[in-house]
Each structure stands twice: as structure tokens, then as C-alpha cells.
Coordinates of C-alpha atoms in Angstrom, one line a residue:
M1 CA 35.8 75.2 -70.7
I2 CA 36.7 72.2 -72.8
A3 CA 40.3 73.5 -73.0
I4 CA 40.5 73.8 -69.2
H5 CA 39.1 70.3 -68.8
A6 CA 41.6 68.9 -71.2
I7 CA 44.5 70.7 -69.4
F8 CA 43.3 69.4 -66.1
N9 CA 43.1 65.8 -67.5
C10 CA 46.6 66.2 -68.9
I11 CA 48.0 67.4 -65.6
F12 CA 46.3 64.6 -63.7
L13 CA 47.5 61.9 -66.1
C14 CA 51.1 63.3 -66.1
S15 CA 51.1 63.5 -62.3
Y16 CA 49.6 60.0 -62.1
W17 CA 52.3 58.5 -64.3
L18 CA 55.0 60.5 -62.7
L19 CA 54.0 59.1 -59.3
I20 CA 54.1 55.6 -60.7
V21 CA 57.6 56.2 -62.2
L22 CA 58.9 57.6 -58.9
V23 CA 57.5 54.7 -56.8
T24 CA 58.9 52.2 -59.4
F25 CA 62.3 53.9 -59.1
R26 CA 62.2 53.6 -55.3
V27 CA 61.4 49.9 -55.6
L28 CA 64.2 49.3 -58.0
I29 CA 66.9 51.2 -56.1
K30 CA 66.2 49.4 -52.8
R31 CA 68.5 46.5 -52.2
R32 CA 65.9 43.7 -51.8
A33 CA 65.3 40.2 -53.2
V34 CA 64.2 40.0 -56.8
P35 CA 60.9 38.2 -55.9
S36 CA 60.0 40.9 -53.5
S37 CA 60.7 43.7 -56.0
M38 CA 58.7 41.9 -58.7
A39 CA 55.8 41.3 -56.4
W40 CA 55.7 45.0 -55.5
L41 CA 55.9 46.1 -59.1
L42 CA 53.1 43.7 -60.0
V43 CA 50.8 45.2 -57.3
I44 CA 51.8 48.8 -58.4
Y45 CA 51.0 48.2 -62.0
V46 CA 47.9 46.0 -61.7
L47 CA 46.3 48.1 -59.0
P48 CA 48.2 51.4 -59.4
L49 CA 46.5 53.6 -56.8
I50 CA 46.1 50.9 -54.2
G51 CA 49.6 49.5 -55.0
I52 CA 51.2 52.9 -54.5
I53 CA 49.5 53.6 -51.2
T54 CA 50.3 50.1 -50.0
Y55 CA 54.0 50.5 -50.9
L56 CA 54.2 53.9 -49.2
L57 CA 52.7 52.3 -46.1
F58 CA 54.5 49.0 -46.0
G59 CA 57.2 48.9 -48.7
E60 CA 60.1 50.4 -46.7
S61 CA 61.4 50.0 -43.2
N62 CA 60.9 53.6 -42.2
L63 CA 61.3 54.1 -38.4
G64 CA 60.3 57.8 -38.4
K65 CA 62.7 60.6 -38.0
Q66 CA 62.7 60.9 -34.2
R67 CA 63.0 57.1 -33.7
S68 CA 65.8 56.9 -36.3
N69 CA 67.8 59.5 -34.5
R70 CA 67.3 57.8 -31.2
S71 CA 68.3 54.5 -32.8
K72 CA 71.6 55.9 -33.9
I73 CA 72.3 57.2 -30.4
A74 CA 71.2 54.0 -28.8
W75 CA 73.5 52.0 -31.2
S76 CA 76.5 54.0 -29.9
S77 CA 75.4 53.3 -26.3
T78 CA 75.1 49.6 -27.2
M79 CA 78.6 49.5 -28.6
R80 CA 80.0 51.0 -25.3
R81 CA 78.1 48.4 -23.3
I82 CA 79.5 45.7 -25.5
R83 CA 83.0 47.0 -25.0
I84 CA 82.5 46.9 -21.2
L85 CA 81.2 43.3 -21.4
K86 CA 84.1 42.2 -23.5
T87 CA 86.6 43.2 -20.8
Y88 CA 85.4 40.1 -18.9
K89 CA 87.2 37.7 -21.2
H90 CA 86.5 34.7 -19.0
I91 CA 82.8 34.6 -19.9
F92 CA 83.4 34.3 -23.6
S93 CA 83.6 30.9 -25.2
T94 CA 86.7 30.0 -27.3
E95 CA 85.9 26.4 -27.8
H96 CA 82.7 25.4 -29.8
S97 CA 81.4 22.4 -31.5
V98 CA 82.3 22.1 -35.1
I99 CA 78.8 22.8 -36.2
A100 CA 78.6 26.1 -34.2
S101 CA 82.0 27.5 -35.1
S102 CA 81.1 29.3 -38.4
L103 CA 77.9 30.8 -36.9
F104 CA 79.6 32.1 -33.8
K105 CA 82.3 33.7 -36.0
L106 CA 79.7 35.4 -38.1
C107 CA 78.0 36.8 -35.0
E108 CA 81.2 38.0 -33.4
H109 CA 82.3 39.8 -36.6
R110 CA 78.9 41.4 -37.4
Q111 CA 77.6 42.1 -33.9
G112 CA 80.9 42.7 -32.1
I113 CA 80.2 40.1 -29.5
G114 CA 80.8 36.4 -29.4
A115 CA 79.1 33.5 -27.6
L116 CA 78.9 33.5 -23.8
K117 CA 79.6 30.5 -21.6
G118 CA 78.7 29.6 -18.0
N119 CA 75.0 29.8 -18.4
Q120 CA 72.5 27.7 -16.5
I121 CA 69.4 27.1 -18.8
Q122 CA 66.0 25.5 -18.4
L123 CA 63.6 24.6 -21.1
L124 CA 60.0 25.5 -20.1
K125 CA 57.6 23.5 -22.2
K126 CA 54.3 24.8 -20.9
T127 CA 52.9 28.3 -20.2
D128 CA 51.8 27.3 -16.7
D129 CA 55.4 26.2 -15.9
T130 CA 56.8 29.5 -17.3
I131 CA 54.3 31.6 -15.3
I132 CA 55.1 29.7 -12.1
S133 CA 58.8 30.1 -12.6
L134 CA 58.4 33.8 -13.5
I135 CA 56.4 34.6 -10.4
K136 CA 59.0 33.0 -8.2
D137 CA 61.7 35.1 -9.8
I138 CA 59.6 38.3 -9.5
E139 CA 59.1 37.6 -5.8
L140 CA 62.9 37.2 -5.3
A141 CA 63.8 40.2 -7.4
Q142 CA 66.1 42.6 -5.6
H143 CA 66.7 45.5 -8.0
S144 CA 65.0 45.4 -11.4
I145 CA 62.4 43.7 -13.6
D146 CA 62.4 44.5 -17.3
M147 CA 60.0 43.0 -19.9
V148 CA 59.3 43.2 -23.7
F149 CA 56.3 41.6 -25.3
Y150 CA 54.5 41.7 -28.6
I151 CA 51.1 40.7 -27.0
W152 CA 50.0 41.3 -23.4
E153 CA 46.4 40.5 -22.5
S154 CA 45.1 40.4 -18.9
G155 CA 43.0 37.6 -17.6
G156 CA 43.7 34.2 -16.1
L157 CA 47.4 33.4 -15.4
V158 CA 48.5 36.9 -16.6
D159 CA 46.6 38.6 -13.7
H160 CA 48.8 36.7 -11.3
V161 CA 51.9 38.2 -13.0
I162 CA 50.3 41.7 -12.9
K163 CA 49.7 41.4 -9.2
K164 CA 53.2 40.3 -8.5
L165 CA 54.6 43.2 -10.6
I166 CA 52.5 45.7 -8.6
I167 CA 53.7 44.3 -5.3
A168 CA 57.4 44.4 -6.6
A169 CA 57.0 48.0 -7.7
K170 CA 55.6 49.0 -4.3
R171 CA 58.5 47.4 -2.5
G172 CA 60.9 49.5 -4.5
I173 CA 61.9 47.2 -7.5
R174 CA 62.3 49.2 -10.7
C175 CA 59.8 47.7 -13.1
R176 CA 59.9 48.6 -16.8
I177 CA 57.8 47.1 -19.6
I178 CA 57.9 47.7 -23.3
L179 CA 54.7 46.6 -25.2
D180 CA 54.0 46.7 -28.9
S181 CA 51.2 49.1 -29.7
A182 CA 49.5 46.9 -32.2
G183 CA 49.9 43.6 -30.5
C184 CA 48.7 45.0 -27.1
A185 CA 45.8 47.2 -28.5
N186 CA 43.3 45.4 -26.2
F187 CA 45.5 45.8 -23.2
F188 CA 46.1 49.5 -23.8
S189 CA 42.3 50.1 -24.2
S190 CA 41.7 48.5 -20.8
S191 CA 42.2 49.9 -17.3
C192 CA 45.2 47.7 -16.5
P193 CA 47.9 50.0 -17.8
N194 CA 46.8 52.9 -15.6
I195 CA 46.5 50.6 -12.5
M196 CA 50.0 49.3 -13.0
R197 CA 51.4 52.7 -13.7
Q198 CA 49.9 54.2 -10.6
A199 CA 51.6 51.4 -8.6
G200 CA 55.0 52.4 -10.1
V201 CA 55.3 50.0 -13.0
N202 CA 56.7 52.0 -16.0
I203 CA 54.9 50.9 -19.2
V204 CA 56.0 52.1 -22.6
E205 CA 53.8 51.7 -25.7
A206 CA 56.2 50.9 -28.5
L207 CA 55.8 51.9 -32.2
H208 CA 52.5 53.7 -31.8
V209 CA 49.9 53.0 -34.4
N210 CA 48.9 56.5 -35.5
L211 CA 46.8 56.9 -38.7
L212 CA 47.9 60.5 -38.9
R213 CA 51.5 59.4 -39.4
V214 CA 51.0 56.4 -41.8
F215 CA 53.1 57.9 -44.6
L216 CA 55.9 59.1 -42.2
R217 CA 56.6 55.7 -40.5
R218 CA 55.9 52.1 -41.5
M219 CA 53.0 50.9 -39.4
D220 CA 53.6 47.2 -39.7
L221 CA 57.1 47.4 -38.3
R222 CA 56.5 45.7 -34.9
Q223 CA 58.3 45.1 -31.6
H224 CA 58.1 41.3 -31.8
R225 CA 60.6 40.3 -29.0
K226 CA 59.4 38.4 -26.0
M227 CA 62.0 39.0 -23.3
I228 CA 62.1 39.1 -19.5
L229 CA 65.1 40.3 -17.4
I230 CA 65.3 40.1 -13.6
D231 CA 68.3 41.7 -11.8
D232 CA 70.2 41.6 -15.1
H233 CA 71.3 38.0 -14.5
I234 CA 68.1 36.0 -15.0
A235 CA 66.4 36.1 -18.4
Y236 CA 63.6 34.5 -20.3
T237 CA 62.9 34.4 -24.0
G238 CA 61.1 32.2 -26.5
S239 CA 57.8 32.2 -28.4
M240 CA 55.4 32.9 -25.5
N241 CA 53.4 36.2 -25.4
M242 CA 52.1 37.3 -22.0
V243 CA 48.7 35.7 -22.4
D244 CA 46.8 32.8 -20.9
P245 CA 46.5 30.2 -23.6
Q246 CA 43.1 29.0 -22.2
L247 CA 41.7 32.5 -22.9
F248 CA 43.7 33.9 -25.8
K249 CA 41.8 33.8 -29.1
K250 CA 39.7 30.9 -27.9
N251 CA 36.8 31.8 -30.2
I252 CA 38.6 31.4 -33.5
G253 CA 38.5 27.6 -33.5
I254 CA 42.2 26.6 -33.7
G255 CA 42.7 25.4 -30.1
Q256 CA 45.2 26.7 -27.5
W257 CA 48.5 28.2 -28.4
V258 CA 51.5 26.0 -27.6
D259 CA 54.8 27.8 -26.7
I260 CA 58.1 27.2 -25.1
M261 CA 60.4 29.6 -23.2
V262 CA 64.1 29.3 -22.1
R263 CA 65.1 30.5 -18.6
I264 CA 68.7 31.6 -18.4
D265 CA 70.9 32.4 -15.4
G266 CA 74.3 33.7 -16.3
P267 CA 76.3 36.0 -18.6
A268 CA 73.9 35.7 -21.6
A269 CA 71.3 37.6 -19.5
S270 CA 73.7 40.5 -19.4
A271 CA 73.9 40.5 -23.2
M272 CA 70.1 40.5 -23.3
S273 CA 70.1 43.4 -20.9
I274 CA 72.1 45.4 -23.4
I275 CA 69.3 44.7 -26.0
F276 CA 66.6 45.9 -23.6
S277 CA 68.5 49.0 -22.8
S278 CA 68.8 49.8 -26.5
D279 CA 65.0 49.2 -27.0
W280 CA 64.2 51.4 -24.0
E281 CA 66.4 54.2 -25.2
I282 CA 64.9 54.1 -28.7
E283 CA 61.4 54.3 -27.3
T284 CA 61.9 56.8 -24.5
G285 CA 65.1 58.7 -25.3
Q286 CA 66.3 57.8 -21.8
H287 CA 69.9 56.7 -21.6
V288 CA 70.3 53.7 -19.3
L289 CA 73.5 53.2 -17.4
F290 CA 75.1 49.8 -17.3
P291 CA 73.8 48.1 -14.2
L292 CA 75.9 48.2 -11.0
L293 CA 75.0 44.6 -10.4
F294 CA 76.7 43.6 -13.6
N295 CA 80.2 43.2 -12.1
T296 CA 78.9 41.0 -9.2
H297 CA 77.1 38.5 -11.4
I298 CA 79.9 38.3 -14.0
V299 CA 82.4 37.6 -11.3
A300 CA 80.1 35.0 -9.8
A301 CA 79.9 33.3 -13.2
H302 CA 83.5 32.0 -12.6
K303 CA 81.9 29.1 -10.7
L304 CA 79.7 28.1 -13.6
I305 CA 82.2 28.3 -16.5
S306 CA 83.0 24.6 -16.4
T307 CA 79.4 23.4 -16.1
G308 CA 77.3 26.0 -17.9
H309 CA 76.1 26.2 -21.4
T310 CA 77.3 28.3 -24.3
I311 CA 74.8 30.8 -25.8
Q312 CA 75.0 33.3 -28.6
I313 CA 72.4 36.1 -28.5
I314 CA 71.2 37.4 -31.9
P315 CA 68.9 40.4 -32.0
S316 CA 67.5 41.8 -35.2
G317 CA 65.5 44.7 -36.5
P318 CA 66.3 48.4 -37.4
G319 CA 69.6 49.4 -36.0
C320 CA 70.9 45.8 -35.9
P321 CA 73.2 44.2 -38.6
E322 CA 70.9 43.7 -41.5
G323 CA 69.7 40.1 -42.2
I324 CA 71.8 38.7 -39.3
I325 CA 69.2 36.1 -38.3
H326 CA 68.6 35.1 -41.9
Q327 CA 72.4 34.5 -42.3
A328 CA 72.5 32.6 -39.0
L329 CA 69.7 30.3 -40.2
L330 CA 71.4 29.7 -43.6
I331 CA 74.7 28.8 -42.0
S332 CA 73.1 26.4 -39.6
L333 CA 71.1 24.7 -42.3
Y334 CA 74.1 24.1 -44.5
E335 CA 76.1 22.7 -41.5
A336 CA 73.5 20.0 -40.9
R337 CA 74.9 16.5 -41.6
K338 CA 72.5 14.0 -40.0
K339 CA 69.2 15.5 -38.7
L340 CA 67.3 18.8 -39.0
I341 CA 64.1 19.6 -37.1
I342 CA 62.3 22.9 -37.7
T343 CA 59.3 24.1 -35.8
T344 CA 57.5 27.2 -36.9
P345 CA 53.9 28.5 -36.9
Y346 CA 54.4 30.5 -40.1
L347 CA 56.2 28.8 -43.0
V348 CA 56.9 31.4 -45.7
P349 CA 60.6 31.1 -46.2
S350 CA 62.8 33.1 -48.5
D351 CA 64.1 31.4 -51.6
D352 CA 67.5 31.1 -50.0
L353 CA 66.1 29.3 -46.9
L354 CA 63.8 27.1 -49.0
H355 CA 66.8 26.1 -51.2
A356 CA 68.9 25.4 -48.0
I357 CA 66.2 23.2 -46.5
C358 CA 65.7 21.2 -49.8
T359 CA 69.4 20.9 -50.3
A360 CA 69.8 19.4 -46.8
A361 CA 67.2 16.8 -47.5
Q362 CA 68.7 16.0 -51.0
R363 CA 72.1 15.4 -49.5
G364 CA 70.8 12.8 -47.1
V365 CA 69.9 14.8 -44.0
E366 CA 66.8 13.7 -42.2
V367 CA 64.7 16.9 -42.4
H368 CA 61.5 17.4 -40.4
I369 CA 59.3 20.6 -40.5
I370 CA 56.5 20.8 -37.8
I371 CA 53.8 23.4 -38.4
P372 CA 50.2 23.8 -37.0
Q373 CA 47.4 22.1 -38.8
N374 CA 45.3 25.3 -38.4
N375 CA 46.7 28.8 -38.4
D376 CA 45.3 32.1 -37.1
S377 CA 46.3 33.8 -40.4
V378 CA 44.4 32.6 -43.5
L379 CA 46.8 34.4 -45.8
V380 CA 49.9 32.8 -44.2
N381 CA 48.2 29.4 -44.1
W382 CA 47.6 29.4 -47.9
A383 CA 51.0 30.9 -48.6
S384 CA 52.7 28.1 -46.6
R385 CA 51.0 25.4 -48.6
A386 CA 52.6 26.8 -51.7
F387 CA 56.0 25.5 -50.5
F388 CA 54.9 22.0 -49.6
S389 CA 55.3 20.4 -53.1
E390 CA 58.9 21.5 -53.5
L391 CA 59.7 20.5 -49.9
L392 CA 58.0 17.1 -50.2
K393 CA 59.7 16.4 -53.6
A394 CA 63.1 17.0 -51.9
G395 CA 62.3 14.5 -49.2
V396 CA 61.4 16.8 -46.4
L397 CA 58.9 15.3 -43.9
I398 CA 56.1 17.9 -43.1
H399 CA 54.1 17.3 -39.9
Q400 CA 50.9 19.2 -39.2
F401 CA 50.4 19.5 -35.4
Q402 CA 46.8 18.6 -34.4
N403 CA 46.6 19.8 -30.7
G404 CA 46.3 23.6 -31.1
L405 CA 48.3 26.3 -32.7
L406 CA 51.9 25.3 -32.4
H407 CA 53.6 28.7 -31.9
V408 CA 57.1 27.5 -31.2
K409 CA 60.0 28.8 -33.2
S410 CA 62.9 26.4 -33.0
V411 CA 65.6 24.8 -35.2
L412 CA 67.6 21.8 -34.1
I413 CA 70.7 20.7 -36.0
D414 CA 72.4 17.3 -35.5
Q415 CA 71.3 17.0 -31.9
Q416 CA 73.9 19.7 -31.0
L417 CA 72.9 23.2 -32.0
S418 CA 69.6 24.7 -31.0
L419 CA 68.1 28.0 -32.2
I420 CA 65.1 29.2 -30.2
G421 CA 63.5 32.6 -30.1
T422 CA 60.8 34.8 -31.6
V423 CA 61.6 34.5 -35.3
N424 CA 59.0 33.0 -37.6
L425 CA 60.2 31.6 -41.0
D426 CA 58.6 34.5 -42.9
I427 CA 59.9 37.7 -44.5
R428 CA 58.5 39.9 -41.8
S429 CA 60.4 38.2 -39.0
L430 CA 63.6 37.7 -40.9
W431 CA 63.9 41.2 -42.4
L432 CA 61.6 43.7 -40.6
N433 CA 60.5 43.2 -37.0
F434 CA 62.5 43.6 -33.8
E435 CA 63.3 39.9 -32.9
I436 CA 65.6 37.9 -30.8
T437 CA 67.1 34.4 -31.2
L438 CA 69.2 32.2 -28.9
V439 CA 71.8 29.9 -30.3
I440 CA 72.6 27.2 -27.8
D441 CA 75.6 25.0 -28.4
S442 CA 74.9 22.0 -26.1
K443 CA 74.2 18.4 -26.7
D444 CA 72.3 18.0 -23.4
F445 CA 70.0 20.9 -24.1
S446 CA 69.5 19.8 -27.7
N447 CA 68.5 16.3 -26.5
E448 CA 65.8 17.9 -24.3
L449 CA 64.6 20.1 -27.2
E450 CA 64.5 17.0 -29.5
K451 CA 62.3 15.1 -27.0
T452 CA 59.9 18.1 -27.1
Q453 CA 59.9 18.2 -30.9
E454 CA 59.3 14.4 -31.1
N455 CA 56.3 14.9 -28.8
Y456 CA 55.0 17.5 -31.3
I457 CA 55.5 15.0 -34.1
A458 CA 53.7 12.3 -32.2
H459 CA 50.6 14.6 -32.1
S460 CA 50.9 15.5 -35.7
K461 CA 49.7 14.2 -39.1
T462 CA 52.5 13.7 -41.6
I463 CA 51.6 14.8 -45.1
D464 CA 51.6 12.0 -47.6
P465 CA 53.4 13.3 -50.8
Q466 CA 51.1 11.2 -53.1
K467 CA 47.9 12.5 -51.6
W468 CA 49.2 16.0 -51.6
A469 CA 50.0 15.7 -55.4
N470 CA 46.3 14.7 -56.0
R471 CA 44.8 17.7 -54.1
P472 CA 42.0 19.7 -55.9
Y473 CA 43.2 21.9 -58.7
W474 CA 41.4 25.0 -57.2
E475 CA 43.6 24.7 -54.1
R476 CA 46.7 24.9 -56.3
I477 CA 45.5 28.1 -57.9
V478 CA 44.9 29.7 -54.5
E479 CA 48.3 28.5 -53.2
R480 CA 50.1 29.9 -56.2
L481 CA 48.4 33.3 -55.8
F482 CA 49.5 33.6 -52.2
Y483 CA 52.9 32.2 -53.1
F484 CA 53.4 35.1 -55.5
L485 CA 52.4 37.5 -52.8
S486 CA 54.5 35.8 -50.1
P487 CA 57.4 38.3 -50.3
L488 CA 54.9 40.9 -49.1
L489 CA 53.4 38.9 -46.2

């Protein structure tokens, strides 16, 4: 009996250490940043069982076999659509500002598509304004309405959108909506999806959260885009989820969420339509033909070429060029010569981005970072604080917004180049989730964005470097703990 028990213990220990060795090997062979690998190894060796399970759940960008196969097929379809779009040479920009040139070349080489000109754009600074504009466009829709959102919660302003979508579907407009399973859990547990589907609105639940498949697909890989397309020539994107800020998370004590959206009318909407078609094909397996309206609107763009704005669309996530938005941010930061303003709700930058921001300030660029005073994520809130000392020492001005949760994701370089979209400055947004960013090369638009950012600064408290240096020692310990874990957030 003792011998059997000893044999069992030996087998158990050998299996246990073999598992640790195999997971360690997987961590080491993956091409990831050294801090991320070191953080994973620490978790695995300090908390072996928990660390191994956590790594198997969240350590690798595993889409799942079926979705991976669909992603490959969808990428081929995307390339065909891009080739069709590129036959309309007059919509592509050949003249850029000096600051945008390198970034646009990167995107053209890595994505196969360059910047598009002839776009009419509008910056919508309040959710109410966005909803009013969207409802008007839904009412005028003639053929199709497509949407992608991370969070959709009914109630308040959103109910008006739902009613208009139901009316549009009943009058024959093709309505398709992709919603993230985790972000829209409350919505999918309500009666709204069935009501909308019965009216003809096609709703797809993306990236299902299924506990039975946790080891087969990464559960925290999320569809984080916020995108609206109407008749394939009008598009919206930005930081806003489909929620009423007066109702959304009102009980957590951080105030209303503050967002912006950009409305586009022009060729850039066609590029965004390609992204939606790819997402739809990945989730449903349904191949989407290039819209028949495409030719009409592209030809009509001739009239706007001389007056419209130039926009580069950058999608990210599995199936897209790896790290493309991270590269775009780095290039933009290093191009800054005079002034750099960054607005982000979650400030957990990679070492490369942190170095680029500090370097900009150290070479004389006026650098501002605007973040919310209070955050809906305690973990991210503490992790962000761990970067303040280095940023402040480099001369970066950090502003903590006081009037709610500033959810805007924007970067403004030298009052010329604007980056707006869904990407937070954290590892998850930069390397994992499905995201989208607009790069707008326009002094007029950048001036408008700067006024919005200055308004945020006016309602913020700027951190005093000396007071920050004298903060309690226990806070520094907590900050360093979360700083070490930041590659995993």
C-alpha cells in the first residue's frame, strides 16, 4: 500500500513539473515583449496551478478552430475587396502633410490600402448629438444599416435607436448588428434581442462566452470596435458604446461617461464597410458581396476630392497585421515636434510607448495626457499610477478629468494629425482585441479636436510633480505591484 502511494505521488509530481515545463516552454517560444513573458513566468512559478490555468485561459490569442478557419477565408475576401477599391485611384491621397507621410506609408505597405481623400467629417462631442445625428441617418437609410458595438444596453436614448432600427427593418432596410457577447451580456439576457430579431434586425452575438470551451478559445479576446455604417457611404466610429450615459453604470460613483464620435461621409466609409464585412463573415460564415451602391458613391466622391479630408483607416485584431496600431502610435509620437495631447481612459502603455512619450517631452515637445480622475477598473487605475513618476520626471503634464469618466481615445500631434478610435493605451487594446482607429490628416479637424481636449483640461486637475513625489509609501507599493502585472491587464 505504501509502495502504491509512493508511486502515485511520484507520478503526480512528475506530471505536475512536466506541465510547468511545457507551459514555460510555450511562454518562451511565443514572440512577445520580455516584461510580458517575465510577468507570466512569475505568476506560473509563484502560483503554479493558478498560474497555469490563467495562462491557458488568457495567455495566448486563440480564436478557436472554426473562427480561425473563417478568419483566413475572410482575409482572402478582404483582399479582393481592397483590390476592387484600389481600382478607383482618384479617391486615394498622394499628397500628405509631412507628419503623416511615414504613417500612411506604413499602413499602405502592411494593410495593402492607403489613405482616402474626399471625406466630409463631423466631430460629435456629446452622446445626445451622436444619437440625434444617427437617428436622422437611420430614417434616411435606403439600403443597409450595419453596426458593431462592444456594449449595448437598452434604456433612455438607446430605446429611440432601437425603435428606429425596427421601423427601418420593417420598411425593407437590411439591418445587421454585431455585438460582443461579454460586453452585451445584460442586453442578451433581456427581451430586446428577440423583439428586434422578430422585426427583421439581424443580431449576431460575437465571441461567445462559453465556460465549456474556456481552454479551446481565449475568453477575454473581445470585439471592441464601435462602428456604424449606413448605405456604405456614411460611417461613425469613436469611443461611444450604445448606451445612455445618464443610465450606464450610474451606481458606481464615477459620474457619466464622456465620449466622442466621428461621422464620415465619403470613401473612408467604404473601407470601414470592408472591415464590417470581414467581421460578419468571421462570426457567421456568410460571404458578403461588395455593395452595389459602392460604385455610385465612389463616383460621387469626385465632387468632394478638393474639399474633403484625408483619412487612413486602421483595424486591428486577429487576422489583421500584427501590432499595426501600436506601430502607428509609435510613428506618430516620434513625429511630434511642437505639441502632443493624448486622451485615454486606461493608461497602461507598453515600454515602447512610454519611452516615446517621455522622449517627446524631453526633446522639448509640449506633452499633455488627459485621463479620468476616477476609473471603473480598480486594477487599471492603480496600474496607471505606476507610470506617473516617470512621465512627470520627463516633463509630461498629466491632467485628471473631474467631470465623469472620460472615455475618449484620441491623440493629437502638432495640431495637424489626429488619431481617434476605440483603442485604449493598454496591452489588451494594442495587441489583442478587435479595434479600429481613424488617422485624420487635417489642420481644420485637428483644431476642432484640440478645442475639445482643451475643454477637458479646463475641467481637470493637473498633477503636481512635487506633491506626487511625497505621496504615501503604501501607495507606491500597491502601484509597483500592479505595474509588474500591467503586461497581463
